[in-house]
């Protein structure tokens, strides 16, 4: 899967940077080191800040790579939990490292780092919370409404093909959306399906409603297979009614 490749590349890059800083002592890679005064550089070397930075990146790399078996084993909500824990670990270690910076910069940097990290963590939690909320489907006057995150509305007369599928395309690429091991939501593209489209999918339920429309494909399902079947019947009835009225 593409996500495993990308995850592995990011982890490998972090490992290389950690090795160069911590093991090879290439401190020029540490942000701000090259522009520091000779006195500051000496203090950073003596108080262990540079060595700590190398260890921090090693911890970051290893924690990141622990996400690979979670992805491979497709642990339900495992990746979401891992990302939150990863953020907490990096935040804690970074704040701990700030104590080793120069005293005159420590207080200001601690506040800045704390605010940035808290905002980041809250944003991640809110994003996953919104992404976990179900998409609701309703049909009114031949218009199909998908309500929730990345909501969408289109007319049944835009549908050129409607069918149930049991597998998703293998070449899906997220262009603007939310994607985890259990949820695909938003804008995606697929050469197998002819280009751009939208996904409102729980991967744990391998029963999907596929619609090809004039503006791209739409794939949707519910956590509940019975509700997915109900949605399909409603869409099919709206499509049949629309065609009969033509």
XYZ file of N, CA and C in Angstrom:
738
model
N 0.824 -1.191 0.000
C 0.000 0.000 0.000
C 0.873 1.261 0.000
N 0.335 2.312 -0.631
C 1.080 3.559 -0.745
C 1.397 4.163 0.617
N 0.443 4.077 1.556
C 0.663 4.674 2.873
C 1.840 4.016 3.598
N 2.031 2.710 3.397
C 3.154 2.014 4.036
C 4.474 2.513 3.462
N 4.511 2.701 2.142
C 5.721 3.198 1.485
C 6.071 4.591 2.000
N 5.076 5.479 2.022
C 5.311 6.853 2.491
C 5.726 6.858 3.955
N 5.028 6.058 4.778
C 5.345 5.978 6.217
C 6.785 5.498 6.410
N 7.188 4.502 5.626
C 8.544 3.947 5.739
C 9.594 4.966 5.314
N 9.318 5.721 4.252
C 10.272 6.727 3.771
C 10.479 7.811 4.824
N 9.370 8.287 5.419
C 9.480 9.309 6.464
C 10.289 8.775 7.642
N 10.006 7.541 8.053
C 10.745 6.935 9.164
C 12.223 6.786 8.854
N 12.541 6.389 7.603
C 13.936 6.226 7.190
C 14.671 7.562 7.205
N 14.024 8.612 6.716
C 14.640 9.945 6.714
C 14.939 10.394 8.141
N 13.985 10.171 9.054
C 14.195 10.536 10.457
C 15.369 9.759 11.055
N 15.471 8.481 10.708
C 16.579 7.658 11.210
C 17.925 8.175 10.707
N 17.980 8.567 9.451
C 19.228 9.086 8.871
C 19.633 10.381 9.569
N 18.670 11.286 9.751
C 18.970 12.557 10.422
C 19.416 12.305 11.863
N 18.729 11.400 12.562
C 19.100 11.075 13.941
C 20.516 10.500 14.002
N 20.851 9.630 13.069
C 22.185 9.016 13.033
C 23.264 10.069 12.799
N 23.008 10.988 11.875
C 24.013 12.005 11.552
C 24.242 12.954 12.725
N 23.156 13.304 13.437
C 23.296 14.248 14.554
C 23.828 13.554 15.803
N 23.207 12.437 16.178
C 23.550 11.784 17.438
C 24.829 10.957 17.348
N 24.964 10.194 16.284
C 26.098 9.279 16.172
C 27.315 9.919 15.505
N 27.078 10.727 14.462
C 28.181 11.352 13.730
C 28.462 12.784 14.180
N 27.651 13.284 15.119
C 27.844 14.616 15.697
C 27.886 15.730 14.642
N 27.037 15.614 13.645
C 26.914 16.660 12.620
C 25.894 17.686 13.124
N 26.342 18.502 14.088
C 25.437 19.412 14.781
C 24.962 20.557 13.894
N 25.575 20.721 12.748
C 25.120 21.754 11.825
C 23.705 21.513 11.333
N 23.219 20.274 11.494
C 21.858 19.958 11.079
C 20.819 20.393 12.105
N 21.286 20.753 13.310
C 20.364 21.208 14.358
C 19.952 22.638 14.069
N 18.656 22.898 14.093
C 18.130 24.224 13.780
C 18.721 25.294 14.686
N 19.284 26.335 14.073
C 19.812 27.470 14.810
C 21.249 27.332 15.261
N 21.828 26.137 15.120
C 23.190 25.935 15.628
C 24.215 26.736 14.814
N 24.094 26.696 13.495
C 25.082 27.363 12.639
C 25.086 28.877 12.821
N 23.939 29.442 13.171
C 23.847 30.898 13.322
C 24.106 31.367 14.757
N 24.366 30.423 15.658
C 24.624 30.780 17.057
C 26.045 31.312 17.221
N 26.251 32.086 18.271
C 27.585 32.609 18.578
C 28.464 31.478 19.091
N 29.781 31.645 19.023
C 30.684 30.608 19.555
C 30.384 30.282 21.018
N 30.006 31.298 21.815
C 29.686 31.063 23.216
C 28.437 30.187 23.355
N 27.422 30.468 22.528
C 26.190 29.678 22.572
C 26.463 28.237 22.137
N 27.270 28.081 21.088
C 27.589 26.736 20.606
C 28.289 25.928 21.697
N 29.218 26.578 22.408
C 29.940 25.886 23.472
C 28.985 25.479 24.593
N 28.054 26.378 24.936
C 27.096 26.051 25.995
C 26.203 24.884 25.580
N 25.737 24.894 24.325
C 24.888 23.803 23.840
C 25.618 22.460 23.901
N 26.921 22.485 23.591
C 27.709 21.252 23.628
C 27.925 20.778 25.066
N 28.127 21.730 25.979
C 28.438 21.367 27.360
C 27.195 20.944 28.156
N 26.033 21.558 27.860
C 24.841 21.225 28.652
C 24.056 20.043 28.082
N 24.566 19.472 26.994
C 23.950 18.261 26.451
C 22.774 18.491 25.525
N 22.529 19.777 25.126
C 21.369 20.073 24.272
C 21.483 19.385 22.912
N 22.673 19.391 22.334
C 22.857 18.808 21.000
C 22.687 17.289 21.030
N 23.259 16.663 22.069
C 23.106 15.214 22.204
C 21.635 14.851 22.446
N 20.969 15.683 23.249
C 19.548 15.446 23.516
C 18.735 15.547 22.233
N 19.063 16.514 21.387
C 18.354 16.676 20.119
C 18.491 15.431 19.259
N 19.700 14.862 19.233
C 19.906 13.625 18.469
C 19.052 12.490 19.014
N 19.010 12.356 20.349
C 18.194 11.304 20.964
C 16.706 11.550 20.701
N 16.305 12.829 20.715
C 14.906 13.167 20.455
C 14.486 12.697 19.063
N 15.350 12.920 18.091
C 15.009 12.508 16.721
C 14.991 10.985 16.615
N 15.877 10.288 17.346
C 15.829 8.822 17.365
C 14.489 8.343 17.944
N 14.085 8.947 19.068
C 12.799 8.578 19.675
C 11.656 8.840 18.699
N 11.716 9.995 18.024
C 10.688 10.347 17.043
C 10.637 9.317 15.915
N 11.814 8.950 15.405
C 11.887 7.992 14.292
C 11.338 6.627 14.687
N 11.767 6.129 15.850
C 11.331 4.799 16.295
C 9.829 4.787 16.581
N 9.340 5.855 17.250
C 7.907 5.937 17.540
C 7.103 5.990 16.250
N 7.615 6.725 15.276
C 6.943 6.812 13.967
C 6.892 5.452 13.284
N 8.010 4.733 13.294
C 8.079 3.444 12.613
C 7.192 2.386 13.262
N 6.855 2.582 14.532
C 5.947 1.643 15.200
C 4.545 1.654 14.571
N 4.292 2.682 13.772
C 3.006 2.748 13.093
C 2.885 1.758 11.943
N 4.027 1.269 11.411
C 3.987 0.367 10.257
C 3.273 -0.946 10.572
N 3.629 -1.661 11.662
C 2.883 -2.898 11.950
C 1.406 -2.643 12.224
N 1.079 -1.471 12.756
C -0.329 -1.150 12.990
C -1.061 -1.038 11.663
N -0.408 -0.421 10.671
C -1.009 -0.286 9.343
C -1.131 -1.652 8.678
N -0.055 -2.452 8.755
C -0.036 -3.770 8.102
C -1.104 -4.685 8.687
N -1.231 -4.680 10.016
C -2.200 -5.547 10.690
C -3.615 -4.980 10.653
N -3.728 -3.734 10.164
C -5.042 -3.088 10.029
C -5.799 -3.101 11.358
N -5.111 -2.671 12.417
C -5.721 -2.626 13.749
C -6.800 -1.557 13.770
N -8.034 -1.875 14.155
C -9.104 -0.882 14.175
C -8.743 0.323 15.047
N -8.788 1.498 14.462
C -8.472 2.765 15.119
C -7.043 2.802 15.674
N -6.241 1.815 15.308
C -4.867 1.769 15.812
C -4.022 2.928 15.324
N -4.167 3.266 14.035
C -3.363 4.349 13.473
C -3.741 5.694 14.093
N -5.023 5.916 14.308
C -5.470 7.152 14.931
C -4.883 7.305 16.333
N -4.956 6.231 17.114
C -4.410 6.252 18.477
C -2.902 6.450 18.438
N -2.245 5.788 17.487
C -0.792 5.895 17.363
C -0.369 7.337 17.077
N -1.082 8.023 16.183
C -0.719 9.393 15.831
C -0.863 10.317 17.035
N -1.924 10.138 17.815
C -2.111 10.954 19.015
C -0.987 10.696 20.018
N -0.654 9.416 20.250
C 0.425 9.075 21.176
C 1.770 9.584 20.663
N 1.977 9.492 19.350
C 3.208 9.999 18.727
C 3.346 11.498 19.002
N 2.256 12.235 18.832
C 2.282 13.681 19.076
C 2.600 13.987 20.531
N 2.003 13.232 21.445
C 2.240 13.454 22.877
C 3.699 13.176 23.239
N 4.246 12.072 22.722
C 5.640 11.716 23.007
C 6.594 12.797 22.520
N 6.395 13.257 21.282
C 7.275 14.279 20.711
C 7.137 15.591 21.477
N 5.907 15.938 21.846
C 5.689 17.154 22.631
C 6.434 17.097 23.960
N 6.291 15.982 24.665
C 6.915 15.837 25.984
C 8.436 15.917 25.877
N 8.988 15.186 24.915
C 10.443 15.171 24.764
C 10.984 16.539 24.329
N 10.248 17.236 23.474
C 10.690 18.553 23.017
C 10.688 19.555 24.157
N 9.623 19.548 24.959
C 9.557 20.462 26.101
C 10.660 20.166 27.113
N 10.969 18.896 27.284
C 12.051 18.513 28.192
C 13.384 19.043 27.679
N 13.572 19.018 26.366
C 14.824 19.492 25.779
C 14.993 20.995 25.891
N 13.897 21.743 25.976
C 13.993 23.196 26.080
C 14.716 23.638 27.350
N 14.700 22.792 28.377
C 15.374 23.128 29.635
C 16.881 23.240 29.441
N 17.389 22.666 28.367
C 18.822 22.688 28.120
C 19.252 23.892 27.284
N 18.279 24.694 26.835
C 18.631 25.875 26.063
C 19.106 26.995 27.004
N 19.656 28.058 26.392
C 20.140 29.179 27.190
C 19.015 29.775 28.030
N 19.323 30.152 29.237
C 18.306 30.614 30.179
C 17.516 31.802 29.643
N 18.179 32.733 28.953
C 17.482 33.930 28.479
C 16.487 33.619 27.366
N 16.671 32.473 26.692
C 15.759 32.100 25.622
C 14.759 31.040 26.057
N 15.025 30.414 27.203
C 14.269 29.236 27.600
C 12.793 29.555 27.857
N 12.537 30.607 28.636
C 11.150 30.906 29.006
C 10.306 31.235 27.782
N 10.831 32.107 26.896
C 10.090 32.489 25.699
C 9.852 31.285 24.803
N 10.887 30.492 24.573
C 10.757 29.331 23.692
C 9.816 28.283 24.265
N 9.846 28.135 25.611
C 8.956 27.153 26.240
C 7.501 27.514 25.997
N 7.179 28.794 26.158
C 5.799 29.228 25.939
C 5.389 29.042 24.478
N 6.277 29.432 23.570
C 5.974 29.306 22.141
C 5.766 27.840 21.765
N 6.697 26.984 22.203
C 6.611 25.566 21.876
C 5.364 24.930 22.484
N 5.057 25.315 23.724
C 3.884 24.750 24.399
C 2.608 25.117 23.657
N 2.473 26.392 23.295
C 1.271 26.841 22.590
C 1.132 26.136 21.250
N 2.230 26.068 20.494
C 2.194 25.421 19.175
C 1.811 23.952 19.300
N 2.392 23.257 20.265
C 2.143 21.828 20.406
C 0.735 21.533 20.902
N 0.240 22.368 21.840
C -1.130 22.169 22.329
C -2.124 22.393 21.195
N -1.904 23.456 20.416
C -2.782 23.722 19.276
C -2.730 22.567 18.283
N -1.523 22.043 18.033
C -1.368 20.925 17.100
C -2.112 19.695 17.594
N -1.929 19.376 18.883
C -2.588 18.201 19.447
C -4.106 18.344 19.403
N -4.607 19.526 19.761
C -6.059 19.751 19.720
C -6.571 19.619 18.297
N -5.812 20.163 17.333
C -6.222 20.080 15.930
C -6.293 18.634 15.467
N -5.301 17.819 15.878
C -5.292 16.405 15.491
C -6.495 15.677 16.094
N -6.760 15.925 17.366
C -7.887 15.268 18.041
C -9.210 15.673 17.393
N -9.374 16.977 17.122
C -10.614 17.450 16.493
C -10.773 16.849 15.105
N -9.670 16.778 14.360
C -9.725 16.212 13.015
C -10.198 14.765 13.050
N -9.634 13.974 13.951
C -10.031 12.574 14.042
C -11.466 12.439 14.556
N -11.864 13.337 15.450
C -13.242 13.302 15.945
C -14.224 13.590 14.816
N -13.930 14.616 14.017
C -14.799 14.948 12.898
C -14.804 13.833 11.855
N -13.625 13.249 11.624
C -13.527 12.177 10.640
C -14.244 10.912 11.060
N -14.396 10.722 12.370
C -15.068 9.517 12.860
C -16.587 9.642 12.853
N -17.081 10.882 12.722
C -18.528 11.078 12.727
C -19.131 10.525 11.437
N -20.275 9.862 11.540
C -20.871 9.223 10.361
C -21.393 10.234 9.349
N -21.402 9.815 8.101
C -22.026 10.583 7.028
C -23.485 10.157 6.923
N -24.376 11.115 6.896
C -25.804 10.818 6.767
C -26.267 11.049 5.333
N -27.070 10.137 4.829
C -27.590 10.257 3.467
C -29.090 10.486 3.505
N -29.529 11.473 2.750
C -30.963 11.725 2.610
C -31.251 12.118 1.168
N -32.481 11.884 0.731
C -32.888 12.205 -0.640
C -34.158 13.045 -0.586
N -34.095 14.196 -1.232
C -35.248 15.097 -1.270
C -35.413 15.641 -2.687
N -36.585 15.433 -3.269
C -36.893 15.924 -4.613
C -35.835 15.497 -5.638
N -35.376 14.267 -5.495
C -34.407 13.747 -6.453
C -32.984 14.187 -6.203
N -32.764 14.990 -5.164
C -31.411 15.430 -4.809
C -30.863 14.590 -3.667
N -29.646 14.116 -3.828
C -28.997 13.272 -2.828
C -28.109 14.149 -1.950
N -28.345 14.125 -0.657
C -27.588 14.938 0.292
C -26.691 14.027 1.137
N -25.420 14.310 1.132
C -24.464 13.619 1.999
C -24.040 14.623 3.060
N -24.496 14.416 4.279
C -24.303 15.392 5.344
C -23.213 14.931 6.303
N -22.354 15.885 6.655
C -21.239 15.591 7.548
C -19.975 16.239 7.019
N -18.839 15.790 7.503
C -17.563 16.315 7.036
C -17.422 16.063 5.534
N -17.018 17.079 4.784
C -16.931 17.033 3.318
C -18.303 16.742 2.704
N -19.346 17.384 3.265
C -20.702 17.198 2.764
C -20.811 17.506 1.279
N -21.781 16.896 0.641
C -21.919 17.005 -0.815
C -23.381 16.830 -1.179
N -23.779 17.503 -2.239
C -25.153 17.381 -2.729
C -25.130 17.297 -4.250
N -25.891 16.363 -4.799
C -25.979 16.236 -6.253
C -27.322 15.620 -6.625
N -27.709 15.818 -7.876
C -29.003 15.341 -8.349
C -28.885 13.915 -8.866
N -29.954 13.143 -8.695
C -29.945 11.760 -9.171
C -29.787 11.683 -10.693
N -30.173 12.749 -11.403
C -30.029 12.700 -12.865
C -28.579 12.858 -13.314
N -27.671 13.121 -12.352
C -26.244 13.171 -12.675
C -25.609 11.787 -12.648
N -26.325 10.806 -12.089
C -25.779 9.460 -11.956
C -25.873 8.723 -13.284
N -24.737 8.238 -13.759
C -24.712 7.461 -15.004
C -24.556 5.962 -14.736
N -24.168 5.615 -13.520
C -24.013 4.200 -13.159
C -24.180 4.054 -11.655
N -24.914 3.021 -11.258
C -25.121 2.730 -9.840
C -24.990 1.234 -9.617
N -24.140 0.841 -8.664
C -23.992 -0.580 -8.354
C -23.327 -0.743 -6.988
N -23.446 -1.953 -6.454
C -22.759 -2.314 -5.216
C -21.425 -2.951 -5.555
N -20.402 -2.624 -4.797
C -19.085 -3.229 -4.990
C -18.581 -3.748 -3.644
N -17.676 -4.723 -3.691
C -17.128 -5.322 -2.469
C -15.660 -4.983 -2.240
N -15.051 -4.319 -3.212
C -13.650 -3.946 -3.086
C -13.451 -2.514 -3.568
N -12.513 -1.825 -2.932
C -12.165 -0.473 -3.343
C -11.014 -0.522 -4.339
N -10.868 0.489 -5.180
C -9.740 0.530 -6.118
C -8.408 0.476 -5.367
N -7.429 -0.134 -5.982
C -6.115 -0.264 -5.337
C -5.231 0.955 -5.550
N -5.659 1.873 -6.413
C -4.813 3.032 -6.731
C -5.401 4.344 -6.212
N -6.202 4.272 -5.153
C -6.804 5.488 -4.600
C -5.731 6.444 -4.073
N -5.874 7.715 -4.414
C -4.978 8.759 -3.909
C -5.828 9.858 -3.293
N -5.556 10.197 -2.044
C -6.303 11.263 -1.386
C -5.781 12.605 -1.864
N -6.640 13.443 -2.410
C -6.249 14.763 -2.897
C -6.627 15.871 -1.921
N -7.705 15.696 -1.205
C -8.113 16.674 -0.193
C -9.149 16.005 0.695
N -8.694 15.363 1.727
C -9.642 14.631 2.544
C -9.006 14.045 3.775
N -9.728 13.129 4.368
C -9.343 12.479 5.620
C -9.195 10.989 5.343
N -8.073 10.417 5.728
C -7.864 9.006 5.452
C -7.114 8.300 6.560
N -7.684 7.224 7.086
C -7.028 6.387 8.079
C -7.228 4.941 7.673
N -6.802 4.028 8.532
C -6.962 2.611 8.234
C -8.422 2.177 8.252
N -9.283 2.983 8.858
C -10.693 2.598 8.991
C -11.662 3.548 8.287
N -11.178 4.723 7.851
C -12.094 5.731 7.310
C -11.457 6.462 6.141
N -12.200 6.583 5.037
C -11.789 7.361 3.877
C -12.889 8.377 3.615
N -12.505 9.654 3.630
C -13.523 10.694 3.598
C -12.999 11.908 2.836
N -13.756 12.349 1.835
C -13.378 13.554 1.108
C -13.063 13.298 -0.351
N -12.104 14.056 -0.873
C -11.765 14.023 -2.298
C -10.624 13.041 -2.567
N -10.842 12.151 -3.524
C -9.844 11.155 -3.908
C -9.785 11.076 -5.430
N -8.761 10.410 -5.922
C -8.674 10.152 -7.358
C -8.259 8.703 -7.579
N -8.650 8.164 -8.720
C -8.340 6.772 -9.062
C -8.370 6.615 -10.576
N -7.268 6.139 -11.138
C -7.241 5.874 -12.575
C -8.192 4.738 -12.925
N -8.326 3.772 -12.013
C -9.237 2.650 -12.252
C -10.677 3.131 -12.447
N -11.024 4.219 -11.738
C -12.395 4.732 -11.801
C -12.508 5.958 -12.708
N -11.451 6.262 -13.424
C -11.526 7.319 -14.435
C -11.225 8.719 -13.983
N -10.653 8.896 -12.801
C -10.277 10.241 -12.391
C -10.682 10.608 -10.980
N -11.229 11.797 -10.829
C -11.522 12.341 -9.503
C -12.881 11.880 -8.991
N -12.996 11.889 -7.660
C -14.257 11.502 -7.050
C -14.278 11.805 -5.571
N -15.297 11.285 -4.906
C -15.475 11.503 -3.474
C -15.714 10.169 -2.774
N -15.197 10.093 -1.536
C -15.327 8.867 -0.749
C -15.945 9.204 0.604
N -16.902 8.358 1.014
C -17.519 8.457 2.343
C -17.628 7.022 2.858
N -16.484 6.479 3.282
C -16.365 5.032 3.417
C -15.804 4.617 4.770
N -16.411 3.554 5.328
C -15.831 2.809 6.444
C -15.254 1.519 5.857
N -13.946 1.342 5.979
C -13.314 0.173 5.365
C -13.646 -1.125 6.102
N -14.167 -1.021 7.325
C -14.515 -2.224 8.085
C -15.746 -2.922 7.514
N -16.554 -2.200 6.752
C -17.737 -2.774 6.113
C -17.462 -2.876 4.618
N -17.131 -4.066 4.146
C -16.713 -4.238 2.755
C -17.915 -4.383 1.825
N -18.807 -3.425 1.925
C -19.965 -3.339 1.046
C -20.159 -1.858 0.743
N -19.987 -1.471 -0.507
C -19.951 -0.062 -0.873
C -20.943 0.245 -1.990
N -21.516 1.429 -1.920
C -22.366 1.928 -3.004
C -21.485 2.751 -3.933
N -21.409 2.318 -5.179
C -20.596 3.038 -6.174
C -21.516 3.768 -7.137
N -21.266 5.058 -7.288
C -22.016 5.871 -8.242
C -21.037 6.603 -9.153
N -21.222 6.431 -10.431
C -20.462 7.219 -11.386
C -21.347 8.378 -11.815
N -20.870 9.593 -11.648
C -21.679 10.764 -11.979
C -20.956 11.613 -13.024
N -21.632 12.628 -13.482
C -21.055 13.525 -14.479
C -19.877 14.316 -13.917
N -19.790 14.381 -12.589
C -18.703 15.134 -11.937
C -17.721 14.230 -11.202
N -17.718 12.947 -11.563
C -16.788 12.023 -10.926
C -17.509 10.958 -10.118
N -16.741 10.012 -9.602
C -17.337 8.913 -8.858
C -17.651 9.315 -7.423
N -18.623 8.635 -6.833
C -18.963 8.788 -5.418
C -19.110 7.388 -4.842
N -18.391 7.113 -3.764
C -18.483 5.819 -3.085
C -18.847 6.077 -1.636
N -19.861 5.383 -1.168
C -20.347 5.616 0.185
C -20.826 4.314 0.809
N -20.692 4.223 2.108
C -21.320 3.131 2.856
C -21.525 3.568 4.305
N -22.137 2.711 5.070
C -22.359 2.943 6.492
C -21.608 1.867 7.270
N -21.402 2.099 8.544
C -20.834 1.040 9.382
C -21.748 -0.177 9.395
N -23.036 0.093 9.254
C -24.061 -0.947 9.285
C -24.368 -1.402 7.865
N -24.136 -2.671 7.572
C -24.380 -3.195 6.222
C -25.846 -3.067 5.824
N -26.752 -3.236 6.775
C -28.177 -3.106 6.472
C -28.541 -1.679 6.071
N -27.928 -0.710 6.760
C -28.183 0.682 6.397
C -27.622 0.985 5.019
N -26.477 0.396 4.689
C -25.909 0.568 3.352
C -26.881 0.052 2.292
N -27.469 -1.108 2.536
C -28.457 -1.665 1.598
C -29.672 -0.743 1.481
N -30.089 -0.181 2.597
C -31.238 0.742 2.585
C -30.929 1.974 1.743
N -29.730 2.524 1.914
C -29.317 3.673 1.114
C -29.315 3.336 -0.378
N -28.790 2.164 -0.692
C -28.738 1.758 -2.102
C -30.143 1.691 -2.696
N -31.064 1.114 -1.960
C -32.445 0.989 -2.458
C -33.081 2.369 -2.642
N -32.813 3.286 -1.720
C -33.359 4.635 -1.841
C -32.804 5.348 -3.078
N -31.500 5.226 -3.288
C -30.879 5.870 -4.452
C -31.404 5.246 -5.741
N -31.533 3.916 -5.738
C -32.026 3.218 -6.920
C -33.459 3.643 -7.244
N -34.295 3.799 -6.203
C -35.676 4.238 -6.415
C -35.720 5.658 -6.977
N -34.856 6.541 -6.433
C -34.807 7.918 -6.931
C -34.345 7.949 -8.377
N -33.379 7.100 -8.705
C -32.858 7.047 -10.075
C -33.917 6.494 -11.028
N -34.623 5.456 -10.585
C -35.706 4.865 -11.413
C -36.823 5.873 -11.640
N -37.189 6.583 -10.575
C -38.251 7.584 -10.671
C -37.862 8.704 -11.629
N -36.586 9.104 -11.542
C -36.109 10.194 -12.401
C -36.141 9.774 -13.872
N -35.755 8.536 -14.151
C -35.714 8.051 -15.538
C -37.125 7.862 -16.105
N -38.056 7.463 -15.253
C -39.427 7.275 -15.700
C -40.098 8.607 -16.034
N -39.647 9.663 -15.368
C -40.248 10.975 -15.592
C -39.697 11.674 -16.835
N -38.627 11.128 -17.390
C -38.027 11.742 -18.578
C -38.857 11.476 -19.828
